[in-house]
Amino acid sequence: MVLGLPSTASLARFCQKLNRLKTLKEPTTETLPQRHLTTLQLTLLGVGGMVGMGIYLLAGTMAKEMAGPALLVSFGVAAMASLLATLCYAEFAVRVPCAGIFYLFTYVSMGELWAFLIGWNVLFQCLIGGAAVARVCSTYLDAIFSHRIRSFTVTHVGIWQVPFLAQYPDFLAAGIAVLASLFITCGARVSSWLNYVFSAINLVIILFIIILGFVLARPHNWSAEEGGFVPFGFPGIMAGAATCFYAFEGFGIIAASSKEAQTPKRAVPMAITISVGVVAGAYILVCTVVTLMVPWHSLDPDSAFADAFHQRGYSWAGYFVAAGSICAMTIVLLRILHFLPQTTYAMATDGLFFQVFAHMQPRTQVPMVGLLVFGVLMAFLALLLDLQALVRFLSIGALLAYTFVATSIIILRFRKAPPSSSQDSGSPEGTEQASVPEPGQLRAALRPYLRFLGGCRPGAAVTWALGVLVASAITLDFVLVFQDTALDLPPWGYTLLLLLSSVTFLLSLLVLGAHQQQRRQDTFQVPMVPLTPALSILLNINLMLQMSYLTWLSFSIWLLMGLVVYFGYGIWHSKENQQEQPGVMATRYMVVPSSSLEVTVQAVQPPSQAPAQEPDHRELPASP
């Protein structure tokens, strides 16, 4: 061995640390929560959680800066990508009905490093999303007062001309973020009746916009004289779709409520699918009317709907819409602030994040430190960053998370399921297993035709095929997105690269499909695996590549900061790492007691040793 270079064994141990997994144990009947939510109730929760973000936060910016009237096509593409992602998400929601599902299930399926990055990514989404919502509330509140707040600030502070920064500091948005954080830290919770009332107000406002908007519609605003229906071309449509993907993020509230569903196997995926379809239809209708009411290039990107009614002389309608939008965005902001400490709490209790964020305030049972730290940081972002910049940051994190979700679905589907704790201990061991082919093995009917895969151990060929699938999807999307800009190739070279990446993608898909999958009758499973998650991966990567290089640069800096935190702190303080120390065995502990989900890790010491004590894990508020 060369002096100073690590040995192969040490490198292998280091890689094992990065890919340490958790294993799930099914909840017992006694600890299951009361199941009373119907499919209709879950659907209404999903619609209430999604409607609002795309209308008040994204529509104006996308119409003026990215897609024009073709914004409605962008929402259709984003809805298709979201539907593929929701099918994968629904399987996780049914199997892991608890908060922090992205982080936890990535830890279960892909490993510790990837789970940390997903948790770090969720923090990024919450911070940016909360700051953007606070700015929207500030903008619509300012519109009610005829923009006097903005005029006062510009007069006394001035206007900045710096990329990503707002033209002026928005002190009102920062104050809204701080007040909302203080409201949550006091132990206040958004009650269900308040959620229903605000959601009902939001739906009334949307119906009002659609009805009056069609009355005031002018088809001339889509004519060539006003720039046409697709002023930014097909790239503008796809860039808009990449940005508005975040508009469908709110269906996570269905996952958080799945433990209370009467029939989660059927109700959760159906509620998620129906709510995405309903919300997509609402978004398309409101985007249609707002671009028909006034020319798309005359819209105020920060308060598009109130501004459109003001331009048409219906100021009273503008005030009505502004008031309704403030109600909708306030409830969204409170949901984000409820959800923000959940991932930090889960990461901190697992040892991957600083332990101070695992501290619960005894009286209010609220992670006070996490809320205050991230609330102040959110207020700082709302004070300085431009709304358009915040909007562009939102979807890249969501798309990355759902790409990991789709990849995890493939991994878990071809991995052998752990033995169920509820299995009859009196039955002979291995009797049932012998009759069922092991997941990851080549299908018996295909072995004579695929002899070169028959010698691989179960799961090895699947691992390689999945890696090739993701790599070929990245290559294929890169060719499709940058064919006219970054790729300086002759036509035959472009065609050859496109053909090779497409064939590689299809071949890896066929290799995955040739292997035995894990089948479960007791829970919902994504249909047509690996095709459905593979299409989700392909479309998500395509939308991520539509983002600007500045967005990628900023997001990469955030990920690098996360890697510094993980390798400087998380990898050494991880509970999994502690249980690998001599004399310590893996222990079983609760992540969310109310969901009755026990997370265990593989024992590395003899079972005769005493288990280590674990701190209590208290219930956290449901995610939005």
XYZ file of C-alpha atoms in Angstrom, residues 488-495:
8
model
C -21.852 22.237 -30.173
C -22.321 19.030 -32.172
C -23.057 18.322 -35.804
C -26.535 16.939 -36.545
C -25.267 13.361 -36.861
C -23.428 13.622 -33.505
C -26.513 14.967 -31.751
C -28.679 12.209 -33.273
